[in-house]
Amino acid sequence: MTIQWFPGHMAKAKREVQEKLKLIDVVFELLDARIPLSSRNPMIDEILTNKPRIILLNKADMADEKVTSEWISFFAEQGMPAIAIDAQAGTGMKQIVAAAKEMTKEKFAKMAAKGIKNPRPMRALIVGIPNVGKSTLINRLAGKHIAKTGDKPGVTKAQQWIKVGKEMELLDTPGILWPKFEDEEVGLKLATTGAIKDTILNLQDVAVYALRFLAAHYPDRLKERYSLAAIPDDIVELFDAIGKRRGCLASGGAVDYDKVAELVLRDIRTEKLGRLSLEKP
Ligand code: G4P
């Protein structure tokens, strides 16, 4: 993530999204399926008041399928339809349009009742934090490549509608929102998934968090990946064991903890430890 989010930027981003909402029938709130809460904007309910909303759990290809199903039930219980998608591969695209139709059906029925013969297509907006996959999804739904505007609140160009089939139009610029920065664990989860740049948080801190999480929730995968007979309780011993196994050594032969941290995070982000969900409902 390249943006510095200052209070002024956040206020502006919120205003920009609210400005776009005036044109919109339905909002797609894009979340990372691996971290649906941490990839959520903390003010989202306030920003999207009274707009029909569908939650899209993106990057579902990288998340634990069982946990993703639990999230879908969790959101459904709160009255919010949620769909697991993979914007990169294009999985779930038909469901998106169908869900949007369902969410806007009353509004269009009212328009029809007023005698409007040829109702316009429903109009949709994608909102989400940086790197959650907004541009990938827009391109996927558009069926062509649309240039990325840049992850900066305030960087705008003329907005256009993209046709998605006959029934839907999508605003070509997404609403970019900020994550919940105040919470350290949220930052660590975003960093573990690669949503925020490695230079923002200390790499070793992120790897410590990630390894503790794996040891607690996916111990077998951790053991298998790094050929460990057992997982040491002590985190430094765990770094040492992985470093020795995988040759992450400094000159002189001592384990290089930065190299271990890089290796582990790269392995997580490239699914070498399998599909992982860092949050459960
Ligand atoms: P943004 O507009 O919300 O900022 O996100 P963007 O579409 O740029 O996506 C951020 C990264 O996430 C991209 O990878 C993109 O390919 C990847 N991505 C988006 N959707 C999915 C998905 O459903 N599954 C998976 N596995 N990845 C997804 P990148 O490494 O930044 O770029 P690149 O590899 O595409 O070049």
CSV table of C-alpha atoms and ligand atoms in Angstrom, one decimal:
chain,number,residue,atom,x,y,z
A,1,MET,CA,0.0,0.0,0.0
A,2,THR,CA,1.6,3.2,-1.1
A,3,ILE,CA,-0.8,5.7,0.4
A,4,GLN,CA,-0.3,7.6,3.6
A,5,TRP,CA,-3.7,7.9,5.1
A,6,PHE,CA,-4.0,11.1,7.1
A,7,PRO,CA,-7.3,12.2,8.7
A,8,GLY,CA,-7.8,14.6,5.8
A,9,HIS,CA,-7.3,11.8,3.2
A,10,MET,CA,-9.8,9.6,5.1
A,11,ALA,CA,-12.4,12.4,5.2
A,12,LYS,CA,-11.9,13.0,1.5
A,13,ALA,CA,-12.1,9.3,0.6
A,14,LYS,CA,-15.3,9.1,2.5
A,15,ARG,CA,-16.7,12.1,0.7
A,16,GLU,CA,-15.7,10.7,-2.7
A,17,VAL,CA,-17.4,7.4,-2.0
A,18,GLN,CA,-20.5,9.2,-0.8
A,19,GLU,CA,-20.5,11.3,-3.9
A,20,LYS,CA,-20.4,8.2,-6.1
A,21,LEU,CA,-23.2,6.6,-4.1
A,22,LYS,CA,-25.7,9.1,-5.3
A,23,LEU,CA,-25.5,7.4,-8.7
A,24,ILE,CA,-25.6,3.9,-7.4
A,25,ASP,CA,-28.3,1.2,-6.9
A,26,VAL,CA,-26.1,-1.4,-5.3
A,27,VAL,CA,-22.6,-1.6,-3.7
A,28,PHE,CA,-20.2,-4.4,-3.8
A,29,GLU,CA,-18.1,-4.4,-0.7
A,30,LEU,CA,-14.9,-6.2,-1.5
A,31,LEU,CA,-13.1,-8.0,1.3
A,32,ASP,CA,-10.2,-10.4,1.5
A,33,ALA,CA,-11.7,-13.9,2.2
A,34,ARG,CA,-8.6,-14.7,4.3
A,35,ILE,CA,-9.2,-11.7,6.6
A,36,PRO,CA,-12.8,-10.5,6.2
A,37,LEU,CA,-12.8,-8.3,9.3
A,38,SER,CA,-9.3,-6.9,9.0
A,39,SER,CA,-9.8,-6.0,5.3
A,40,ARG,CA,-12.9,-4.1,6.2
A,41,ASN,CA,-13.2,-0.3,6.5
A,42,PRO,CA,-14.1,0.6,10.1
A,43,MET,CA,-16.7,3.2,9.1
A,44,ILE,CA,-18.3,1.2,6.3
A,45,ASP,CA,-21.8,1.0,7.8
A,46,GLU,CA,-21.8,4.8,8.3
A,47,ILE,CA,-20.5,5.4,4.8
A,48,LEU,CA,-22.9,3.1,3.0
A,49,THR,CA,-26.1,3.9,5.0
A,50,ASN,CA,-29.2,2.5,3.4
A,51,LYS,CA,-27.5,1.3,0.2
A,52,PRO,CA,-28.2,-2.3,-0.8
A,53,ARG,CA,-24.9,-4.0,-0.3
A,54,ILE,CA,-23.3,-7.4,-1.3
A,55,ILE,CA,-20.2,-8.6,0.3
A,56,LEU,CA,-17.7,-10.2,-2.0
A,57,LEU,CA,-15.1,-12.4,-0.3
A,58,ASN,CA,-12.3,-12.1,-2.9
A,59,LYS,CA,-9.1,-14.2,-3.2
A,60,ALA,CA,-11.3,-17.1,-2.0
A,61,ASP,CA,-8.9,-19.3,-4.0
A,62,MET,CA,-6.3,-18.6,-1.3
A,63,ALA,CA,-8.5,-19.0,1.7
A,64,ASP,CA,-9.6,-22.1,3.7
A,65,GLU,CA,-12.8,-23.1,1.9
A,66,LYS,CA,-14.5,-24.3,5.1
A,67,VAL,CA,-13.8,-21.0,6.9
A,68,THR,CA,-15.1,-19.1,3.9
A,69,SER,CA,-18.4,-20.9,4.1
A,70,GLU,CA,-18.6,-20.0,7.8
A,71,TRP,CA,-18.1,-16.4,6.9
A,72,ILE,CA,-20.8,-16.5,4.3
A,73,SER,CA,-23.2,-17.9,6.9
A,74,PHE,CA,-22.0,-15.2,9.4
A,75,PHE,CA,-22.8,-12.4,7.0
A,76,ALA,CA,-26.1,-13.9,5.9
A,77,GLU,CA,-27.2,-14.0,9.6
A,78,GLN,CA,-26.6,-10.2,9.7
A,79,GLY,CA,-28.8,-9.8,6.6
A,80,MET,CA,-25.9,-9.3,4.2
A,81,PRO,CA,-25.6,-11.6,1.3
A,82,ALA,CA,-21.9,-12.7,0.8
A,83,ILE,CA,-20.4,-14.4,-2.2
A,84,ALA,CA,-16.9,-16.1,-2.4
A,85,ILE,CA,-15.1,-15.0,-5.5
A,86,ASP,CA,-11.8,-15.2,-7.3
A,87,ALA,CA,-11.5,-12.0,-9.3
A,88,GLN,CA,-8.2,-13.2,-10.9
A,89,ALA,CA,-9.7,-16.4,-12.3
A,90,GLY,CA,-13.2,-15.0,-12.8
A,91,THR,CA,-14.9,-17.4,-10.4
A,92,GLY,CA,-18.3,-16.2,-9.0
A,93,MET,CA,-18.9,-13.4,-11.6
A,94,LYS,CA,-22.4,-14.7,-12.6
A,95,GLN,CA,-23.4,-14.9,-9.0
A,96,ILE,CA,-22.5,-11.3,-8.5
A,97,VAL,CA,-24.9,-10.1,-11.2
A,98,ALA,CA,-27.6,-12.4,-10.0
A,99,ALA,CA,-27.2,-11.2,-6.4
A,100,ALA,CA,-27.3,-7.5,-7.5
A,101,LYS,CA,-30.5,-8.1,-9.4
A,102,GLU,CA,-32.1,-9.7,-6.3
A,103,MET,CA,-31.0,-6.7,-4.1
A,104,THR,CA,-32.4,-4.1,-6.5
A,105,LYS,CA,-35.5,-6.0,-7.5
A,106,GLU,CA,-37.9,-3.9,-5.3
A,107,LYS,CA,-36.5,-0.6,-6.5
A,108,PHE,CA,-36.9,-1.6,-10.1
A,109,ALA,CA,-40.4,-3.0,-9.5
A,110,LYS,CA,-41.4,0.4,-8.1
A,111,MET,CA,-40.0,2.1,-11.2
A,112,ALA,CA,-42.0,-0.3,-13.4
A,113,ALA,CA,-45.1,0.4,-11.3
A,114,LYS,CA,-44.7,4.1,-12.0
A,115,GLY,CA,-44.9,3.2,-15.7
A,116,ILE,CA,-41.3,3.4,-16.7
A,117,LYS,CA,-41.2,1.1,-19.6
A,118,ASN,CA,-37.6,0.5,-20.4
A,119,PRO,CA,-35.8,0.5,-17.0
A,120,ARG,CA,-32.2,1.4,-17.2
A,121,PRO,CA,-29.6,-1.2,-16.1
A,122,MET,CA,-28.9,-1.3,-12.4
A,123,ARG,CA,-25.8,0.7,-11.4
A,124,ALA,CA,-23.1,-0.7,-9.2
A,125,LEU,CA,-20.0,0.5,-7.4
A,126,ILE,CA,-17.1,-1.5,-6.0
A,127,VAL,CA,-15.6,-0.4,-2.7
A,128,GLY,CA,-12.7,-1.7,-0.7
A,129,ILE,CA,-9.3,-1.1,0.8
A,130,PRO,CA,-6.1,-1.0,-1.3
A,131,ASN,CA,-4.9,-4.3,-2.8
A,132,VAL,CA,-8.1,-6.2,-2.1
A,133,GLY,CA,-8.6,-6.7,-5.8
A,134,LYS,CA,-10.9,-3.9,-6.9
A,135,SER,CA,-9.1,-3.2,-10.3
A,136,THR,CA,-8.8,-6.9,-11.0
A,137,LEU,CA,-12.6,-7.4,-10.4
A,138,ILE,CA,-13.5,-4.3,-12.5
A,139,ASN,CA,-11.4,-5.7,-15.4
A,140,ARG,CA,-12.9,-9.1,-15.0
A,141,LEU,CA,-16.5,-7.8,-15.0
A,142,ALA,CA,-15.7,-5.5,-17.9
A,143,GLY,CA,-14.1,-8.3,-19.9
A,144,LYS,CA,-11.2,-6.0,-20.9
A,145,HIS,CA,-8.3,-4.2,-19.3
A,146,ILE,CA,-9.0,-0.9,-17.8
A,147,ALA,CA,-6.1,1.2,-16.6
A,148,LYS,CA,-5.6,1.5,-12.9
A,149,THR,CA,-6.2,5.0,-11.6
A,150,GLY,CA,-3.7,4.8,-8.8
A,151,ASP,CA,-4.3,4.1,-5.1
A,152,LYS,CA,-4.6,7.7,-4.1
A,153,PRO,CA,-7.7,9.2,-2.6
A,154,GLY,CA,-8.3,12.3,-4.7
A,155,VAL,CA,-6.8,11.0,-7.9
A,156,THR,CA,-9.8,11.1,-10.1
A,157,LYS,CA,-10.5,11.0,-13.8
A,158,ALA,CA,-13.8,11.3,-15.7
A,159,GLN,CA,-16.0,8.5,-14.5
A,160,GLN,CA,-17.5,6.1,-16.9
A,161,TRP,CA,-19.9,3.3,-16.8
A,162,ILE,CA,-18.8,-0.1,-17.8
A,163,LYS,CA,-21.5,-2.5,-19.2
A,164,VAL,CA,-21.7,-5.8,-17.5
A,165,GLY,CA,-24.1,-7.8,-19.7
A,166,LYS,CA,-27.4,-6.0,-20.4
A,167,GLU,CA,-28.6,-5.6,-16.9
A,168,MET,CA,-25.8,-4.0,-15.0
A,169,GLU,CA,-23.5,-1.0,-15.3
A,170,LEU,CA,-20.4,-0.6,-13.1
A,171,LEU,CA,-18.6,2.6,-12.3
A,172,ASP,CA,-15.1,2.2,-13.7
A,173,THR,CA,-13.4,3.8,-10.7
A,174,PRO,CA,-13.8,2.0,-7.4
A,175,GLY,CA,-14.3,3.6,-4.0
A,176,ILE,CA,-11.0,3.3,-2.2
A,177,LEU,CA,-11.3,3.0,1.6
A,178,TRP,CA,-8.8,2.7,4.4
A,179,PRO,CA,-8.5,-0.3,6.8
A,180,LYS,CA,-8.6,-0.1,10.6
A,181,PHE,CA,-5.0,1.1,11.3
A,182,GLU,CA,-5.4,1.6,15.0
A,183,ASP,CA,-5.4,-2.1,15.7
A,184,GLU,CA,-2.0,-3.7,15.7
A,185,GLU,CA,-3.3,-7.2,14.9
A,186,VAL,CA,-5.2,-5.9,11.9
A,187,GLY,CA,-1.9,-4.4,10.6
A,188,LEU,CA,-0.1,-7.7,11.1
A,189,LYS,CA,-2.8,-9.6,9.3
A,190,LEU,CA,-2.8,-7.2,6.4
A,191,ALA,CA,1.0,-7.5,6.2
A,192,THR,CA,0.9,-11.3,6.4
A,193,THR,CA,-1.4,-11.5,3.4
A,194,GLY,CA,0.7,-8.9,1.5
A,195,ALA,CA,-1.9,-6.2,1.5
A,196,ILE,CA,0.5,-3.7,3.0
A,197,LYS,CA,4.0,-3.2,2.0
A,198,ASP,CA,6.8,-5.0,3.9
A,199,THR,CA,8.5,-1.7,4.6
A,200,ILE,CA,5.6,-0.4,6.7
A,201,LEU,CA,5.9,-2.9,9.5
A,202,ASN,CA,8.9,-4.7,10.8
A,203,LEU,CA,9.3,-7.9,8.8
A,204,GLN,CA,10.3,-10.0,11.7
A,205,ASP,CA,7.3,-8.8,13.8
A,206,VAL,CA,5.0,-9.9,10.9
A,207,ALA,CA,6.7,-13.3,10.6
A,208,VAL,CA,6.5,-13.8,14.4
A,209,TYR,CA,2.8,-13.2,14.2
A,210,ALA,CA,2.4,-15.4,11.1
A,211,LEU,CA,4.4,-18.3,12.6
A,212,ARG,CA,2.6,-18.2,15.9
A,213,PHE,CA,-0.7,-18.2,14.0
A,214,LEU,CA,0.4,-21.2,11.9
A,215,ALA,CA,1.7,-23.1,15.0
A,216,ALA,CA,-1.7,-22.6,16.7
A,217,HIS,CA,-4.0,-23.2,13.7
A,218,TYR,CA,-2.1,-25.1,11.0
A,219,PRO,CA,0.6,-27.0,12.9
A,220,ASP,CA,0.8,-29.9,10.5
A,221,ARG,CA,1.4,-27.8,7.5
A,222,LEU,CA,4.1,-25.9,9.3
A,223,LYS,CA,5.8,-29.1,10.3
A,224,GLU,CA,5.5,-30.5,6.8
A,225,ARG,CA,6.7,-27.4,4.9
A,226,TYR,CA,9.9,-27.0,7.0
A,227,SER,CA,10.5,-30.7,7.9
A,228,LEU,CA,10.1,-30.1,11.6
A,229,ALA,CA,9.6,-33.1,13.9
A,230,ALA,CA,8.0,-30.8,16.5
A,231,ILE,CA,7.2,-27.1,16.7
A,232,PRO,CA,9.3,-25.5,19.4
A,233,ASP,CA,7.3,-23.3,21.8
A,234,ASP,CA,10.0,-20.7,21.8
A,235,ILE,CA,9.7,-18.5,18.7
A,236,VAL,CA,13.4,-17.9,18.4
A,237,GLU,CA,14.0,-21.6,18.4
A,238,LEU,CA,11.3,-21.9,15.7
A,239,PHE,CA,13.1,-19.3,13.6
A,240,ASP,CA,16.4,-21.1,14.2
A,241,ALA,CA,14.9,-24.5,13.2
A,242,ILE,CA,13.4,-23.1,9.9
A,243,GLY,CA,16.6,-21.1,9.2
A,244,LYS,CA,18.8,-24.1,9.6
A,245,ARG,CA,16.6,-26.3,7.5
A,246,ARG,CA,16.3,-23.9,4.7
A,247,GLY,CA,19.8,-22.4,4.8
A,248,CYS,CA,18.8,-18.9,5.8
A,249,LEU,CA,22.2,-18.2,7.2
A,250,ALA,CA,24.4,-15.1,7.6
A,251,SER,CA,28.1,-15.2,7.0
A,252,GLY,CA,29.6,-17.1,9.9
A,253,GLY,CA,26.8,-19.6,9.8
A,254,ALA,CA,24.4,-17.9,12.3
A,255,VAL,CA,20.7,-17.9,11.3
A,256,ASP,CA,19.7,-14.8,9.5
A,257,TYR,CA,16.3,-13.9,11.0
A,258,ASP,CA,15.4,-11.4,8.3
A,259,LYS,CA,15.9,-14.1,5.7
A,260,VAL,CA,13.7,-16.5,7.7
A,261,ALA,CA,11.0,-13.9,7.9
A,262,GLU,CA,11.1,-13.2,4.2
A,263,LEU,CA,11.0,-16.9,3.4
A,264,VAL,CA,8.0,-17.6,5.6
A,265,LEU,CA,6.0,-14.7,4.4
A,266,ARG,CA,6.8,-15.4,0.8
A,267,ASP,CA,5.7,-19.0,1.3
A,268,ILE,CA,2.4,-17.9,2.9
A,269,ARG,CA,1.7,-15.4,0.1
A,270,THR,CA,2.4,-17.9,-2.6
A,271,GLU,CA,0.3,-20.6,-1.0
A,272,LYS,CA,3.3,-22.9,-0.2
A,273,LEU,CA,1.5,-23.6,3.1
A,274,GLY,CA,-1.8,-24.2,1.4
A,275,ARG,CA,-5.0,-22.2,1.6
A,276,LEU,CA,-5.1,-20.2,4.8
A,277,SER,CA,-7.7,-18.2,6.6
A,278,LEU,CA,-6.3,-15.9,9.3
A,279,GLU,CA,-9.7,-15.0,10.7
A,280,LYS,CA,-12.8,-17.0,11.7
A,281,PRO,CA,-16.2,-15.7,12.4
B,1,G4P,P1,-6.9,-3.0,-5.8
B,1,G4P,O1,-7.4,-2.5,-7.1
B,1,G4P,O2,-8.0,-3.2,-4.8
B,1,G4P,O3,-5.8,-2.2,-5.2
B,1,G4P,O4,-6.2,-4.4,-6.0
B,1,G4P,P2,-5.7,-5.1,-7.4
B,1,G4P,O5,-6.8,-5.4,-8.3
B,1,G4P,O6,-4.6,-4.3,-7.9
B,1,G4P,O7,-5.2,-6.5,-6.8
B,1,G4P,C1,-4.1,-6.6,-5.9
B,1,G4P,C2,-3.4,-7.9,-6.1
B,1,G4P,O8,-4.3,-9.0,-5.7
B,1,G4P,C3,-2.9,-8.2,-7.5
B,1,G4P,O9,-1.7,-8.9,-7.4
B,1,G4P,C4,-4.0,-9.1,-8.0
B,1,G4P,O10,-3.6,-9.9,-9.1
B,1,G4P,C5,-4.3,-9.9,-6.8
B,1,G4P,N1,-5.7,-10.5,-6.9
B,1,G4P,C6,-6.9,-9.8,-7.1
B,1,G4P,N2,-7.9,-10.7,-7.0
B,1,G4P,C7,-7.4,-11.9,-6.7
B,1,G4P,C8,-8.0,-13.2,-6.5
B,1,G4P,O11,-9.2,-13.4,-6.5
B,1,G4P,N3,-7.1,-14.2,-6.2
B,1,G4P,C9,-5.8,-14.0,-6.1
B,1,G4P,N4,-5.1,-15.1,-5.9
B,1,G4P,N5,-5.2,-12.8,-6.3
B,1,G4P,C10,-6.0,-11.8,-6.6
B,1,G4P,P3,-0.3,-8.3,-7.5
B,1,G4P,O12,0.7,-9.3,-7.1
B,1,G4P,O13,-0.3,-6.9,-6.9
B,1,G4P,O14,-0.2,-8.0,-9.0
B,1,G4P,P4,-0.2,-9.1,-10.2
B,1,G4P,O15,0.3,-10.4,-9.7
B,1,G4P,O16,-1.6,-9.2,-10.7
B,1,G4P,O17,0.7,-8.4,-11.2
